[in-house]
Structures are given as C-alpha cells and as structure tokens.
PDB file of N, CA and C in Angstrom:
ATOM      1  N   UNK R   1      -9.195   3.777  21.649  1.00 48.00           N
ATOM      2  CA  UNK R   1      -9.582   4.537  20.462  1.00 48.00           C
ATOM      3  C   UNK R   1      -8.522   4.371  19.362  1.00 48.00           C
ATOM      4  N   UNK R   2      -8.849   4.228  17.612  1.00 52.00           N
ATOM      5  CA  UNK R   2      -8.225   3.883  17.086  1.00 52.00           C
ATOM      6  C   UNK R   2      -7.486   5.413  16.361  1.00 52.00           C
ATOM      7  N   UNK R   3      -6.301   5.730  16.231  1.00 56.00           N
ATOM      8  CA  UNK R   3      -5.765   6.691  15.711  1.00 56.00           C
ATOM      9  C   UNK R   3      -5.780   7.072  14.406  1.00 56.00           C
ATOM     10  N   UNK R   4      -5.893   8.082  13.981  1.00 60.00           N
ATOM     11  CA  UNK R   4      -6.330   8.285  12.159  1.00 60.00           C
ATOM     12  C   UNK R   4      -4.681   7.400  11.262  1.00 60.00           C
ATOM     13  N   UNK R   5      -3.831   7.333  11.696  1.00 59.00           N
ATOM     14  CA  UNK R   5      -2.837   6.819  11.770  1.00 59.00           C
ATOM     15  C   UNK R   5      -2.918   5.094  11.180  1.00 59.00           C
ATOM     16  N   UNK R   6      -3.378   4.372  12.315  1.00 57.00           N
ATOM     17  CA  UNK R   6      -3.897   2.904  12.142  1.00 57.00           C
ATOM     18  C   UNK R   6      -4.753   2.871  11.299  1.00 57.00           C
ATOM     19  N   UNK R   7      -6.032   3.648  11.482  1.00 57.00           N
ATOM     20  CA  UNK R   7      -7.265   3.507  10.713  1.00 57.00           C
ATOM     21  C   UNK R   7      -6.032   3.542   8.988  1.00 57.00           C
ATOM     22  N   UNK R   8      -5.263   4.985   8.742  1.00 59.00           N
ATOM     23  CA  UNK R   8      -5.353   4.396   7.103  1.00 59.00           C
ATOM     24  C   UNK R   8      -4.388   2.899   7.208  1.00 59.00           C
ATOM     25  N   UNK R   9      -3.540   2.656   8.000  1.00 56.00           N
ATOM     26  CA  UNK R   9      -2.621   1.728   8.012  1.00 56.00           C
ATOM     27  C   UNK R   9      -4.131   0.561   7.339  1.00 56.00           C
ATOM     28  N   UNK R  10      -4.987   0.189   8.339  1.00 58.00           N
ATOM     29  CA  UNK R  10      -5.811  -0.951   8.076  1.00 58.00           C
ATOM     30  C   UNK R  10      -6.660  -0.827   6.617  1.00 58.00           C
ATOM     31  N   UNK R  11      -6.684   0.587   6.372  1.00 61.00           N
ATOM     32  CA  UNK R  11      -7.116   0.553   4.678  1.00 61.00           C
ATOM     33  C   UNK R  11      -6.094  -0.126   3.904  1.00 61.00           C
ATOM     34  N   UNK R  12      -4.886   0.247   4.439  1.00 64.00           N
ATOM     35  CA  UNK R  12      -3.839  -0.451   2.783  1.00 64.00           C
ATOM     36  C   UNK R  12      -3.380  -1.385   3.009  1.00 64.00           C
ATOM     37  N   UNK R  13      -3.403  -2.237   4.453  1.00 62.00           N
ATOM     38  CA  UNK R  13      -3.694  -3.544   4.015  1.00 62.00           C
ATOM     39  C   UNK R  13      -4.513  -3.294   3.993  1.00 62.00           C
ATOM     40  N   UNK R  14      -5.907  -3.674   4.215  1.00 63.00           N
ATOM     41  CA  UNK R  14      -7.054  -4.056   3.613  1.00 63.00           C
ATOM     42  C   UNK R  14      -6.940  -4.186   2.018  1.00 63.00           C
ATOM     43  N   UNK R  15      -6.603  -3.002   1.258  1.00 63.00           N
ATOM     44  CA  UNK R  15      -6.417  -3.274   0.075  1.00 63.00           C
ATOM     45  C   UNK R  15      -5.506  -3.813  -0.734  1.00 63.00           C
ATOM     46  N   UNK R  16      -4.293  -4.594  -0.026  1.00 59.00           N
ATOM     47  CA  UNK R  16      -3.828  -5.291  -0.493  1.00 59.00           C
ATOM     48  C   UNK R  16      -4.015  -6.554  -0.499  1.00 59.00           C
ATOM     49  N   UNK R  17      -4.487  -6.631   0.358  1.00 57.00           N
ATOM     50  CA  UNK R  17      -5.439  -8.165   0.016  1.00 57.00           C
ATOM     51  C   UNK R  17      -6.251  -8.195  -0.489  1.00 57.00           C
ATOM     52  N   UNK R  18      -7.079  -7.149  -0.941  1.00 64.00           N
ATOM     53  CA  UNK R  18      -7.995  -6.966  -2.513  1.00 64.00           C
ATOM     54  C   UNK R  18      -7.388  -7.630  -3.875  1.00 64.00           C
ATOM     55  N   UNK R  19      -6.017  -7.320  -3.679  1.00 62.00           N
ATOM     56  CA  UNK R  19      -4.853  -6.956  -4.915  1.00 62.00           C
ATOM     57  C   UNK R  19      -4.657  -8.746  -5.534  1.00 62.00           C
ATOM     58  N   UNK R  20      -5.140  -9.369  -4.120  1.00 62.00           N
ATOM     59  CA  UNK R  20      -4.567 -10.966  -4.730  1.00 62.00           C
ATOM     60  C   UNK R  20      -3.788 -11.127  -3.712  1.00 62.00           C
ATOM     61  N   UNK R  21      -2.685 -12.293  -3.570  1.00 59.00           N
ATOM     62  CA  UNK R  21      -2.062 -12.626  -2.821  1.00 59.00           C
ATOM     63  C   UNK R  21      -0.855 -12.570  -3.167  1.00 59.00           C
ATOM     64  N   UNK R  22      -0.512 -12.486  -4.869  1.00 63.00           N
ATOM     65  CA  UNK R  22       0.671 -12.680  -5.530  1.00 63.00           C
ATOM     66  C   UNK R  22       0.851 -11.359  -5.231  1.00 63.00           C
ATOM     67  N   UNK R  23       0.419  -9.939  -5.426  1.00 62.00           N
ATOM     68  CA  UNK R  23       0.631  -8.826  -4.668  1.00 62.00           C
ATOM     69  C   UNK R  23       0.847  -8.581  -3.311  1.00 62.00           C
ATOM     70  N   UNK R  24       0.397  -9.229  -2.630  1.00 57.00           N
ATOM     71  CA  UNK R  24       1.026  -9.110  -1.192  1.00 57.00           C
ATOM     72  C   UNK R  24       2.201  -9.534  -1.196  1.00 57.00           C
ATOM     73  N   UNK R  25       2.556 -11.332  -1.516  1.00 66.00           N
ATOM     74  CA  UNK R  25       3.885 -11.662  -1.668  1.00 66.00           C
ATOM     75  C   UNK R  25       4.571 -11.242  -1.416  1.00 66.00           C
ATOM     76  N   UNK R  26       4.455 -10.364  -2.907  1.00 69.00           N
ATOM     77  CA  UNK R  26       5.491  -9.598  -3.240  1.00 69.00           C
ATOM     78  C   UNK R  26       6.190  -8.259  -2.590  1.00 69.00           C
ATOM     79  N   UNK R  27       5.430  -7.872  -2.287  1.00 63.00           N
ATOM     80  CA  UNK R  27       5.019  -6.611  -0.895  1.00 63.00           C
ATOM     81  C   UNK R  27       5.792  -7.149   0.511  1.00 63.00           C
ATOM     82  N   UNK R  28       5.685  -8.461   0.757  1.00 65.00           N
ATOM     83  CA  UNK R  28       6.533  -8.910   1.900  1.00 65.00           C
ATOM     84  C   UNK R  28       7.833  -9.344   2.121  1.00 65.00           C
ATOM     85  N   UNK R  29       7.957  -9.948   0.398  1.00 63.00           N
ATOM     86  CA  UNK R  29       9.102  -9.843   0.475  1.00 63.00           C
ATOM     87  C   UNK R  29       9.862  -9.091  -0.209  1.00 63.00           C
ATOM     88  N   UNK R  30       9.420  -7.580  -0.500  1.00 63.00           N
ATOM     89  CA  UNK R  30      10.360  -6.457  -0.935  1.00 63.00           C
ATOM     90  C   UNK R  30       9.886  -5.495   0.352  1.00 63.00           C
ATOM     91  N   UNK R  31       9.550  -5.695   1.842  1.00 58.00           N
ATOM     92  CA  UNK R  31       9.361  -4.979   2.248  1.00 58.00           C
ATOM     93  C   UNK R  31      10.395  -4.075   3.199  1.00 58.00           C
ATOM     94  N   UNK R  32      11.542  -5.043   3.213  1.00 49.00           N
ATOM     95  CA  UNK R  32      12.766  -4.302   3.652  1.00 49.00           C
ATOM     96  C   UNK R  32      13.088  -3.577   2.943  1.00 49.00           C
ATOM     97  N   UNK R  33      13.094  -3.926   1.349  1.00 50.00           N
ATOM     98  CA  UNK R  33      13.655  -2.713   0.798  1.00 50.00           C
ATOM     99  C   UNK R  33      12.305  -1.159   0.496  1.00 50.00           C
ATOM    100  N   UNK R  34      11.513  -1.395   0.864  1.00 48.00           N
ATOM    101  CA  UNK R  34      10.436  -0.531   1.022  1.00 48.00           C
ATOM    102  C   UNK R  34      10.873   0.716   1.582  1.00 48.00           C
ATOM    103  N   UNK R  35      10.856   1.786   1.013  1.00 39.00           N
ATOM    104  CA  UNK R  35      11.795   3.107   1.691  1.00 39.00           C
ATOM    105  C   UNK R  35      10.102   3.886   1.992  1.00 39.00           C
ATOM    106  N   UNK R  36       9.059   3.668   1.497  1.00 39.00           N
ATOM    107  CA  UNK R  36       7.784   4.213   1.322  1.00 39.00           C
ATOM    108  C   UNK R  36       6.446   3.937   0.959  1.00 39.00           C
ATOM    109  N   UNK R  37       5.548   4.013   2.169  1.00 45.00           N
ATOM    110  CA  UNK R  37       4.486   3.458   1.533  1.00 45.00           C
ATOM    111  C   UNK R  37       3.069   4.297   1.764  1.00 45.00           C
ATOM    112  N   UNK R  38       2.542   4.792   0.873  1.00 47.00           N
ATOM    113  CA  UNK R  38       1.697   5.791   0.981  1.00 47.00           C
ATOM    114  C   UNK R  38       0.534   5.584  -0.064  1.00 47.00           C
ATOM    115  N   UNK R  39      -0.874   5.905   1.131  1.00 46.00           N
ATOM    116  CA  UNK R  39      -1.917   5.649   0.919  1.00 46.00           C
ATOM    117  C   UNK R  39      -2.918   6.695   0.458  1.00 46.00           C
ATOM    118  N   UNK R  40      -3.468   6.934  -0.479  1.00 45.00           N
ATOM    119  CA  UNK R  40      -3.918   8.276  -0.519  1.00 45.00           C
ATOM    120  C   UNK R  40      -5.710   7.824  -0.876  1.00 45.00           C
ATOM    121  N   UNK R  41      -6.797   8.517  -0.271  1.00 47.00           N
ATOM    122  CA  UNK R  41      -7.762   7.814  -0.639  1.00 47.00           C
ATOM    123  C   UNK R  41      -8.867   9.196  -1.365  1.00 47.00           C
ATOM    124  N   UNK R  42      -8.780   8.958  -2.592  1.00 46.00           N
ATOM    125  CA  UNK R  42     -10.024  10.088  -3.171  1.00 46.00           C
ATOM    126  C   UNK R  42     -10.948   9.424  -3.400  1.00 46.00           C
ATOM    127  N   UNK R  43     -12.035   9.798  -2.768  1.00 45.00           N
ATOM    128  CA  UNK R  43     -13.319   9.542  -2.856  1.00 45.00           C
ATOM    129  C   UNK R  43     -13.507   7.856  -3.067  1.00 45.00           C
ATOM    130  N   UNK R  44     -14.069   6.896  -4.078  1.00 44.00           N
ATOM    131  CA  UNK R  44     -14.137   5.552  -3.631  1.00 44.00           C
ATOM    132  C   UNK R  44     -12.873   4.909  -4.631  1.00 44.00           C
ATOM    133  N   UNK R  45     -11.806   5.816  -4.531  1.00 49.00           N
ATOM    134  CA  UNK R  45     -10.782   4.906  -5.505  1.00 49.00           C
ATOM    135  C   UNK R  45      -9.660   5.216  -4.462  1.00 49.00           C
ATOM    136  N   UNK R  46      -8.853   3.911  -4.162  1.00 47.00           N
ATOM    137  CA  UNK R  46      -7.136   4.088  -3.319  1.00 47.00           C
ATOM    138  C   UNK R  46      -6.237   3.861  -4.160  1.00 47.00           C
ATOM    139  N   UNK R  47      -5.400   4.758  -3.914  1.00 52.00           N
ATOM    140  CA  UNK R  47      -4.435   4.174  -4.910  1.00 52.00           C
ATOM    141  C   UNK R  47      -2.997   4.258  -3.603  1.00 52.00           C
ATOM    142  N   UNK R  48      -2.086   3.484  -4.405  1.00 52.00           N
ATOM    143  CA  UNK R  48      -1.085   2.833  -3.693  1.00 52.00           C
ATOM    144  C   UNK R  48       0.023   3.551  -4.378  1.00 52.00           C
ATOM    145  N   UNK R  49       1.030   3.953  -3.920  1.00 51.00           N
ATOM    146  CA  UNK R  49       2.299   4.845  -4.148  1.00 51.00           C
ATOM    147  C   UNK R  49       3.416   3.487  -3.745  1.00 51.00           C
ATOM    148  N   UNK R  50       4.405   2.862  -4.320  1.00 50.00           N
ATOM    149  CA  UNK R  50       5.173   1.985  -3.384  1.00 50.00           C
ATOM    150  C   UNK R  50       6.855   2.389  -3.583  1.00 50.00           C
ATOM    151  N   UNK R  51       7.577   3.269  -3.351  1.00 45.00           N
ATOM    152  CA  UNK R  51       8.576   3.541  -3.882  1.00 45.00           C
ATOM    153  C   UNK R  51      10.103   2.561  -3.313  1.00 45.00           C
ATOM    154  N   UNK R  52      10.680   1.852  -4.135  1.00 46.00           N
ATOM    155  CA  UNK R  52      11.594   0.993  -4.015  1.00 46.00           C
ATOM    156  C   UNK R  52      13.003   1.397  -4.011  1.00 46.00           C
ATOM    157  N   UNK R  53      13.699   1.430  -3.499  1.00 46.00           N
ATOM    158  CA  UNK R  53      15.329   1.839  -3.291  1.00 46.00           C
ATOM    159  C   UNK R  53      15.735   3.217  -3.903  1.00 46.00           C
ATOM    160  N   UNK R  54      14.472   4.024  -3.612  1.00 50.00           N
ATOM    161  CA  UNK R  54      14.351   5.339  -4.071  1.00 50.00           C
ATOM    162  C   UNK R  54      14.456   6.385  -5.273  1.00 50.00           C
ATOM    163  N   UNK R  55      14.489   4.622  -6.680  1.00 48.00           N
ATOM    164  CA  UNK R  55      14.486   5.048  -7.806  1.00 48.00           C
ATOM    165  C   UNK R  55      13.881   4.556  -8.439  1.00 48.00           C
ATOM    166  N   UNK R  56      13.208   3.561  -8.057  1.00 50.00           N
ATOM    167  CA  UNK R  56      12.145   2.973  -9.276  1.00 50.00           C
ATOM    168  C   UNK R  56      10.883   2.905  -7.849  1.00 50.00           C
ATOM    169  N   UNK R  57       9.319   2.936  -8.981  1.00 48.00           N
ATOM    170  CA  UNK R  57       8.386   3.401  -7.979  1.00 48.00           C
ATOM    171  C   UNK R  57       7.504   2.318  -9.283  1.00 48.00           C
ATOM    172  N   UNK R  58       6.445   1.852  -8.429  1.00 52.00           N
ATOM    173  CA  UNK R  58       5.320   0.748  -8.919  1.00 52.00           C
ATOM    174  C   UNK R  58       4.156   1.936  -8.069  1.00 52.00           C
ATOM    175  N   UNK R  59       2.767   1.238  -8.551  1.00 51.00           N
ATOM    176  CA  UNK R  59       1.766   1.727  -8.069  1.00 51.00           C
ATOM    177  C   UNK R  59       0.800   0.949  -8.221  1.00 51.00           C
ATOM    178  N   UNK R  60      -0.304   0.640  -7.297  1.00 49.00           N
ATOM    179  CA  UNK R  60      -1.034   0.035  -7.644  1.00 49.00           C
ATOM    180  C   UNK R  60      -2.376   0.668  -7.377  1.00 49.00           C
ATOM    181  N   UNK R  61      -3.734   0.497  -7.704  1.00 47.00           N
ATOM    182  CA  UNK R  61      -4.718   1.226  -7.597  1.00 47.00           C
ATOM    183  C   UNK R  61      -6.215   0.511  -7.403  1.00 47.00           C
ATOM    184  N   UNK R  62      -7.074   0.813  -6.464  1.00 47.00           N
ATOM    185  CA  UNK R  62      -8.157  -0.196  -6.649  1.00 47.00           C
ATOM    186  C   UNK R  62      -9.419   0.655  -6.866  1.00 47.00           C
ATOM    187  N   UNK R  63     -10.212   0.297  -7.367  1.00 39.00           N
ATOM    188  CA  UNK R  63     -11.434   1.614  -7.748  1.00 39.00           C
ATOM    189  C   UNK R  63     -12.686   0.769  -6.666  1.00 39.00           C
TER     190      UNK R  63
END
C-alpha cells in the first residue's frame, strides 16, 4: 500500500517533469543545497515552494 507520504512525493515529481527538463536540471543539481521542498495541492493547481540555503526561495507553479 502506497503511503499519503509517497503518493504527494510522486505528484512533485510528476510535476516537475511537467516543468521541462531545464527545470528539473536544475532541481538536481541544486538539490544538495535544497534545505526544503514542499508540495501543496489546491484544487487543480500545484504549486511548488523550493527554499535554497534558507534565504532565497524560487517557486514554481502548474495550473
């Protein structure tokens, strides 16, 4: 059985490979410095929280 846990894990990837590939990239290789990654899903829009060395924060969003 899959845990509510995994299940969102497989939404945000999933939606980062929506994003393109130049977004993932980039995602892999800043993912050490990745202090946070949080998925929040309202209704049919995700949006992406990505916070970086705990002072600068990007976001990305897919409708």
């Amino acid at each position: 059985m899959v845990t509510k846990d995994k299940r969102k894990m497989f939404v945000v990837e999933e939606t980062f490979q929506k994003l393109g590939e130049n977004m993932e990239q980039k995602l892999k290789k800043s993912f050490d410095k990745l202090m946070l990654l949080k998925g929040h899903r309202l209704g049919n829009r995700i949006r992406l929280n990505l916070v970086h060395d705990g002072s600068r924060m990007t976001s990305a969003s897919v409708l």
